PDB file of C-alpha atoms in Angstrom:
ATOM      1  CA  VAL A 267      -7.495  28.212 -60.864  1.00  0.00           C
ATOM      2  CA  LYS A 268     -10.140  25.462 -61.074  1.00  0.00           C
ATOM      3  CA  LYS A 269      -7.406  22.847 -61.456  1.00  0.00           C
ATOM      4  CA  GLU A 270      -5.545  24.255 -58.423  1.00  0.00           C
ATOM      5  CA  LEU A 271      -8.769  24.302 -56.414  1.00  0.00           C
ATOM      6  CA  ARG A 272      -9.447  20.655 -57.297  1.00  0.00           C
ATOM      7  CA  THR A 273      -5.888  19.722 -56.296  1.00  0.00           C
ATOM      8  CA  GLU A 274      -6.210  21.567 -52.987  1.00  0.00           C
ATOM      9  CA  ASN A 275      -9.630  20.032 -52.264  1.00  0.00           C
ATOM     10  CA  GLU A 276      -8.187  16.590 -52.939  1.00  0.00           C
ATOM     11  CA  ALA A 277      -5.272  17.342 -50.577  1.00  0.00           C
ATOM     12  CA  VAL A 278      -7.747  18.420 -47.865  1.00  0.00           C
ATOM     13  CA  LYS A 279      -9.746  15.211 -48.322  1.00  0.00           C
ATOM     14  CA  ASN A 280      -6.554  13.145 -48.037  1.00  0.00           C
ATOM     15  CA  LEU A 281      -5.578  14.997 -44.857  1.00  0.00           C
ATOM     16  CA  GLU A 282      -9.047  14.409 -43.392  1.00  0.00           C
ATOM     17  CA  LYS A 283      -8.694  10.683 -44.168  1.00  0.00           C
ATOM     18  CA  ALA A 284      -5.254  10.670 -42.526  1.00  0.00           C
ATOM     19  CA  VAL A 285      -6.692  12.333 -39.407  1.00  0.00           C
ATOM     20  CA  GLU A 286      -9.456   9.701 -39.259  1.00  0.00           C
ATOM     21  CA  ILE A 287      -6.896   6.895 -39.547  1.00  0.00           C
ATOM     22  CA  ALA A 288      -4.779   8.473 -36.791  1.00  0.00           C
ATOM     23  CA  LYS A 289      -7.867   8.703 -34.564  1.00  0.00           C
ATOM     24  CA  LEU A 290      -8.705   5.045 -35.170  1.00  0.00           C
ATOM     25  CA  VAL A 291      -5.137   3.973 -34.398  1.00  0.00           C
ATOM     26  CA  GLY A 292      -5.190   6.103 -31.232  1.00  0.00           C
ATOM     27  CA  LEU A 293      -8.482   4.582 -30.073  1.00  0.00           C
ATOM     28  CA  GLU A 294      -7.238   1.038 -30.698  1.00  0.00           C
ATOM     29  CA  THR A 295      -4.007   1.804 -28.828  1.00  0.00           C
ATOM     30  CA  GLN A 296      -6.010   3.184 -25.902  1.00  0.00           C
ATOM     31  CA  ARG A 297      -8.182   0.065 -25.899  1.00  0.00           C
ATOM     32  CA  GLN A 298      -5.138  -2.221 -25.780  1.00  0.00           C
ATOM     33  CA  VAL A 299      -3.410  -0.144 -23.084  1.00  0.00           C
ATOM     34  CA  GLN A 300      -6.643  -0.005 -21.106  1.00  0.00           C
ATOM     35  CA  PHE A 301      -6.993  -3.796 -21.230  1.00  0.00           C
ATOM     36  CA  HIS A 302      -3.344  -4.437 -20.329  1.00  0.00           C
ATOM     37  CA  ILE A 303      -3.276  -2.059 -17.359  1.00  0.00           C
ATOM     38  CA  SER A 304      -6.623  -3.270 -16.032  1.00  0.00           C
ATOM     39  CA  ALA A 305      -5.633  -6.928 -16.300  1.00  0.00           C
ATOM     40  CA  VAL A 306      -2.273  -6.574 -14.532  1.00  0.00           C
ATOM     41  CA  VAL A 307      -3.529  -4.399 -11.670  1.00  0.00           C
ATOM     42  CA  THR A 308      -6.648  -6.549 -11.195  1.00  0.00           C
ATOM     43  CA  SER A 309      -4.402  -9.639 -11.012  1.00  0.00           C
ATOM     44  CA  ALA A 310      -2.292  -7.973  -8.326  1.00  0.00           C
ATOM     45  CA  LEU A 311      -5.397  -7.081  -6.294  1.00  0.00           C
ATOM     46  CA  HIS A 312      -6.760 -10.619  -6.601  1.00  0.00           C
ATOM     47  CA  ALA A 313      -3.387 -12.123  -5.617  1.00  0.00           C
ATOM     48  CA  VAL A 314      -3.224 -10.131  -2.388  1.00  0.00           C
ATOM     49  CA  PHE A 315      -6.879 -10.070  -1.362  1.00  0.00           C
ATOM     50  CA  GLU A 316      -8.384 -13.557  -1.078  1.00  0.00           C
ATOM     51  CA  GLU A 317     -11.896 -12.198  -1.269  1.00  0.00           C
ATOM     52  CA  SER A 318     -10.960 -10.208  -4.411  1.00  0.00           C
ATOM     53  CA  PRO A 319     -12.814  -7.078  -3.368  1.00  0.00           C
ATOM     54  CA  TYR A 320     -12.020  -5.064  -6.458  1.00  0.00           C
ATOM     55  CA  ASP A 321     -11.337  -5.194 -10.146  1.00  0.00           C
ATOM     56  CA  PHE A 322      -9.317  -2.347 -11.588  1.00  0.00           C
ATOM     57  CA  LYS A 323     -10.725  -0.227 -14.393  1.00  0.00           C
ATOM     58  CA  VAL A 324      -9.028   2.279 -16.673  1.00  0.00           C
ATOM     59  CA  GLU A 325     -11.200   4.682 -18.618  1.00  0.00           C
ATOM     60  CA  PHE A 326      -9.958   7.174 -21.204  1.00  0.00           C
ATOM     61  CA  VAL A 327     -12.077  10.320 -21.431  1.00  0.00           C
ATOM     62  CA  GLU A 328     -11.951  13.570 -23.400  1.00  0.00           C
ATOM     63  CA  ARG A 329     -11.687  16.718 -21.302  1.00  0.00           C
ATOM     64  CA  ARG A 330     -10.727  20.159 -22.555  1.00  0.00           C
ATOM     65  CA  ASN A 331      -9.824  18.660 -25.967  1.00  0.00           C
ATOM     66  CA  LYS A 332      -7.323  16.292 -24.349  1.00  0.00           C
ATOM     67  CA  THR A 333      -7.466  12.621 -23.509  1.00  0.00           C
ATOM     68  CA  GLU A 334      -7.265  11.923 -19.789  1.00  0.00           C
ATOM     69  CA  CYS A 335      -7.241   8.664 -17.879  1.00  0.00           C
ATOM     70  CA  ASP A 336      -9.586   7.925 -14.971  1.00  0.00           C
ATOM     71  CA  LEU A 337      -8.802   5.030 -12.643  1.00  0.00           C
ATOM     72  CA  TYR A 338     -11.444   3.123 -10.703  1.00  0.00           C
ATOM     73  CA  PHE A 339     -11.934   0.107  -8.513  1.00  0.00           C
ATOM     74  CA  THR A 340     -15.020  -1.827  -9.529  1.00  0.00           C
ATOM     75  CA  ARG A 341     -17.026  -3.750  -6.969  1.00  0.00           C
ATOM     76  CA  ASP A 342     -20.390  -5.367  -7.624  1.00  0.00           C
ATOM     77  CA  GLY A 343     -20.718  -3.435 -10.882  1.00  0.00           C
ATOM     78  CA  HIS A 344     -20.076  -0.037  -9.262  1.00  0.00           C
ATOM     79  CA  ASP A 345     -17.104   2.198 -10.003  1.00  0.00           C
ATOM     80  CA  ILE A 346     -15.334   3.503  -6.908  1.00  0.00           C
ATOM     81  CA  THR A 347     -12.703   6.234  -6.877  1.00  0.00           C
ATOM     82  CA  PRO A 348      -9.795   4.446  -5.172  1.00  0.00           C
ATOM     83  CA  LEU A 349      -8.624   7.286  -2.947  1.00  0.00           C
ATOM     84  CA  ASP A 350     -12.119   8.170  -1.773  1.00  0.00           C
ATOM     85  CA  ALA A 351     -13.727   4.820  -1.075  1.00  0.00           C
ATOM     86  CA  SER A 352     -11.212   2.080  -0.323  1.00  0.00           C
ATOM     87  CA  GLY A 353      -8.561   1.203   2.203  1.00  0.00           C
ATOM     88  CA  GLY A 354      -4.971   2.288   1.814  1.00  0.00           C
ATOM     89  CA  GLY A 355      -3.814  -1.302   1.340  1.00  0.00           C
ATOM     90  CA  ALA A 356      -5.823  -1.741  -1.857  1.00  0.00           C
ATOM     91  CA  VAL A 357      -4.524   1.595  -3.150  1.00  0.00           C
ATOM     92  CA  ASP A 358      -0.942   0.518  -2.330  1.00  0.00           C
ATOM     93  CA  VAL A 359      -1.356  -2.759  -4.244  1.00  0.00           C
ATOM     94  CA  ALA A 360      -2.895  -0.949  -7.240  1.00  0.00           C
ATOM     95  CA  SER A 361      -0.113   1.640  -7.152  1.00  0.00           C
ATOM     96  CA  LEU A 362       2.542  -1.075  -7.115  1.00  0.00           C
ATOM     97  CA  GLY A 363       0.802  -2.762 -10.058  1.00  0.00           C
ATOM     98  CA  LEU A 364       0.644   0.507 -11.997  1.00  0.00           C
ATOM     99  CA  ARG A 365       4.357   1.135 -11.482  1.00  0.00           C
ATOM    100  CA  ILE A 366       5.179  -2.344 -12.740  1.00  0.00           C
ATOM    101  CA  VAL A 367       2.901  -1.923 -15.783  1.00  0.00           C
ATOM    102  CA  SER A 368       4.581   1.406 -16.474  1.00  0.00           C
ATOM    103  CA  TRP A 369       7.964  -0.324 -16.609  1.00  0.00           C
ATOM    104  CA  VAL A 370       6.645  -3.207 -18.728  1.00  0.00           C
ATOM    105  CA  MET A 371       5.104  -0.852 -21.305  1.00  0.00           C
ATOM    106  CA  GLN A 372       8.003   1.565 -21.696  1.00  0.00           C
ATOM    107  CA  GLU A 373      10.159   1.479 -24.797  1.00  0.00           C
ATOM    108  CA  PRO A 374      13.067   1.357 -24.815  1.00  0.00           C
ATOM    109  CA  LYS A 375      13.333  -0.595 -21.582  1.00  0.00           C
ATOM    110  CA  THR A 376      15.481   0.659 -18.770  1.00  0.00           C
ATOM    111  CA  ARG A 377      17.376  -1.746 -16.548  1.00  0.00           C
ATOM    112  CA  ASN A 378      15.279  -4.540 -15.155  1.00  0.00           C
ATOM    113  CA  THR A 379      15.463  -3.210 -11.597  1.00  0.00           C
ATOM    114  CA  ILE A 380      12.756  -1.297  -9.753  1.00  0.00           C
ATOM    115  CA  ILE A 381      13.304   0.207  -6.308  1.00  0.00           C
ATOM    116  CA  PHE A 382      10.351   0.570  -3.948  1.00  0.00           C
ATOM    117  CA  ASP A 383      10.434   2.429  -0.631  1.00  0.00           C
ATOM    118  CA  GLU A 384       7.678   1.143   1.685  1.00  0.00           C
ATOM    119  CA  PRO A 385       5.417   0.260  -1.279  1.00  0.00           C
ATOM    120  CA  LEU A 386       2.774  -1.466   0.828  1.00  0.00           C
ATOM    121  CA  ARG A 387       2.870   0.541   4.046  1.00  0.00           C
ATOM    122  CA  TYR A 388      -0.936   0.588   4.429  1.00  0.00           C
ATOM    123  CA  LEU A 389      -1.480  -3.079   3.636  1.00  0.00           C
ATOM    124  CA  SER A 390      -2.688  -4.975   6.691  1.00  0.00           C
ATOM    125  CA  LYS A 391      -0.257  -7.492   8.222  1.00  0.00           C
ATOM    126  CA  ASP A 392      -2.445 -10.486   7.351  1.00  0.00           C
ATOM    127  CA  LYS A 393      -2.146  -9.647   3.622  1.00  0.00           C
ATOM    128  CA  GLN A 394       1.594  -8.913   3.513  1.00  0.00           C
ATOM    129  CA  GLU A 395       2.787 -12.489   3.019  1.00  0.00           C
ATOM    130  CA  ARG A 396       0.457 -12.864   0.026  1.00  0.00           C
ATOM    131  CA  ALA A 397       1.843  -9.574  -1.337  1.00  0.00           C
ATOM    132  CA  SER A 398       5.387 -10.900  -0.911  1.00  0.00           C
ATOM    133  CA  LYS A 399       4.455 -14.009  -2.899  1.00  0.00           C
ATOM    134  CA  MET A 400       2.838 -11.865  -5.621  1.00  0.00           C
ATOM    135  CA  ILE A 401       5.968  -9.694  -5.897  1.00  0.00           C
ATOM    136  CA  LYS A 402       8.180 -12.792  -6.150  1.00  0.00           C
ATOM    137  CA  GLU A 403       5.969 -14.260  -8.897  1.00  0.00           C
ATOM    138  CA  LEU A 404       6.052 -10.971 -10.830  1.00  0.00           C
ATOM    139  CA  ALA A 405       9.841 -10.783 -10.482  1.00  0.00           C
ATOM    140  CA  ASP A 406      10.225 -14.308 -11.855  1.00  0.00           C
ATOM    141  CA  LYS A 407       7.663 -13.885 -14.633  1.00  0.00           C
ATOM    142  CA  LEU A 408       8.905 -10.482 -15.837  1.00  0.00           C
ATOM    143  CA  HIS A 409      12.616 -11.101 -15.148  1.00  0.00           C
ATOM    144  CA  LEU A 410      12.641  -8.051 -12.897  1.00  0.00           C
ATOM    145  CA  GLN A 411      14.666  -7.362  -9.802  1.00  0.00           C
ATOM    146  CA  PHE A 412      12.813  -5.547  -7.059  1.00  0.00           C
ATOM    147  CA  ILE A 413      14.722  -3.764  -4.353  1.00  0.00           C
ATOM    148  CA  ILE A 414      12.273  -3.101  -1.562  1.00  0.00           C
ATOM    149  CA  VAL A 415      12.919  -0.948   1.478  1.00  0.00           C
ATOM    150  CA  THR A 416      10.519  -1.967   4.229  1.00  0.00           C
ATOM    151  CA  HIS A 417      10.083  -2.330   7.964  1.00  0.00           C
ATOM    152  CA  GLU A 418       7.599  -5.171   7.471  1.00  0.00           C
ATOM    153  CA  ASN A 419       9.206  -8.615   7.822  1.00  0.00           C
ATOM    154  CA  GLU A 420       6.144 -10.283   6.313  1.00  0.00           C
ATOM    155  CA  LEU A 421       6.908  -8.587   2.981  1.00  0.00           C
ATOM    156  CA  THR A 422      10.283 -10.366   2.823  1.00  0.00           C
ATOM    157  CA  VAL A 423       9.013 -13.941   3.198  1.00  0.00           C
ATOM    158  CA  TYR A 424       9.386 -14.849  -0.504  1.00  0.00           C
ATOM    159  CA  ASN A 425      12.398 -12.675  -1.304  1.00  0.00           C
ATOM    160  CA  ASP A 426      15.569 -14.225  -2.696  1.00  0.00           C
ATOM    161  CA  ASN A 427      17.800 -12.033  -0.547  1.00  0.00           C
ATOM    162  CA  VAL A 428      17.123  -9.954   2.531  1.00  0.00           C
ATOM    163  CA  VAL A 429      19.607  -7.408   3.786  1.00  0.00           C
ATOM    164  CA  GLU A 430      18.851  -6.084   7.239  1.00  0.00           C
ATOM    165  CA  ILE A 431      20.152  -2.631   8.072  1.00  0.00           C
ATOM    166  CA  GLY A 432      20.523  -1.359  11.616  1.00  0.00           C
ATOM    167  CA  MET A 433      22.078   1.560  13.458  1.00  0.00           C
ATOM    168  CA  GLN A 434      25.410   1.437  15.263  1.00  0.00           C
ATOM    169  CA  ASN A 435      27.136   4.556  16.565  1.00  0.00           C
ATOM    170  CA  LEU A 436      24.686   6.710  14.595  1.00  0.00           C
ATOM    171  CA  LYS A 437      25.629   4.967  11.328  1.00  0.00           C
ATOM    172  CA  SER A 438      23.692   2.525   9.191  1.00  0.00           C
ATOM    173  CA  VAL A 439      25.285  -0.913   9.187  1.00  0.00           C
ATOM    174  CA  ILE A 440      24.397  -4.234   7.618  1.00  0.00           C
ATOM    175  CA  LYS A 441      23.451  -6.732  10.306  1.00  0.00           C
TER     176      LYS A 441
END
């Protein structure tokens, strides 16, 4: 019985060590994901907004014994909840960045095409050309094809192809 107890105690200790290693690997993975997401979305915000009003921050927190992710804009050292304290344009740019990061980080990769429907609808007109340039640069850098449905001509300035759709006899037609 003593021998069995020693064997079982040793097994428990090994399991506890394995749990600790898994926790450390999880924390390091979170740190790397946190850095990657923050860097890409912050770059998108800085590319569109000349004055670079925000940095993007990802924070993993434990709630109800589960890891959750909080997202913030940071300005002058203060964390701001994006939906509560910023304009819709900044939220649109961050959202577009998050969707692109999501594609980049997925394994296995799906096709290198992402479809956006009015992705920057709240971005002010004076920022839309810069957003178009940022999207073009991301497409080239990541070898991604973006299909963007939009009513905003300024968002198509840097596109490789633009297909304009209109209505004729109650049917959509390519102009």
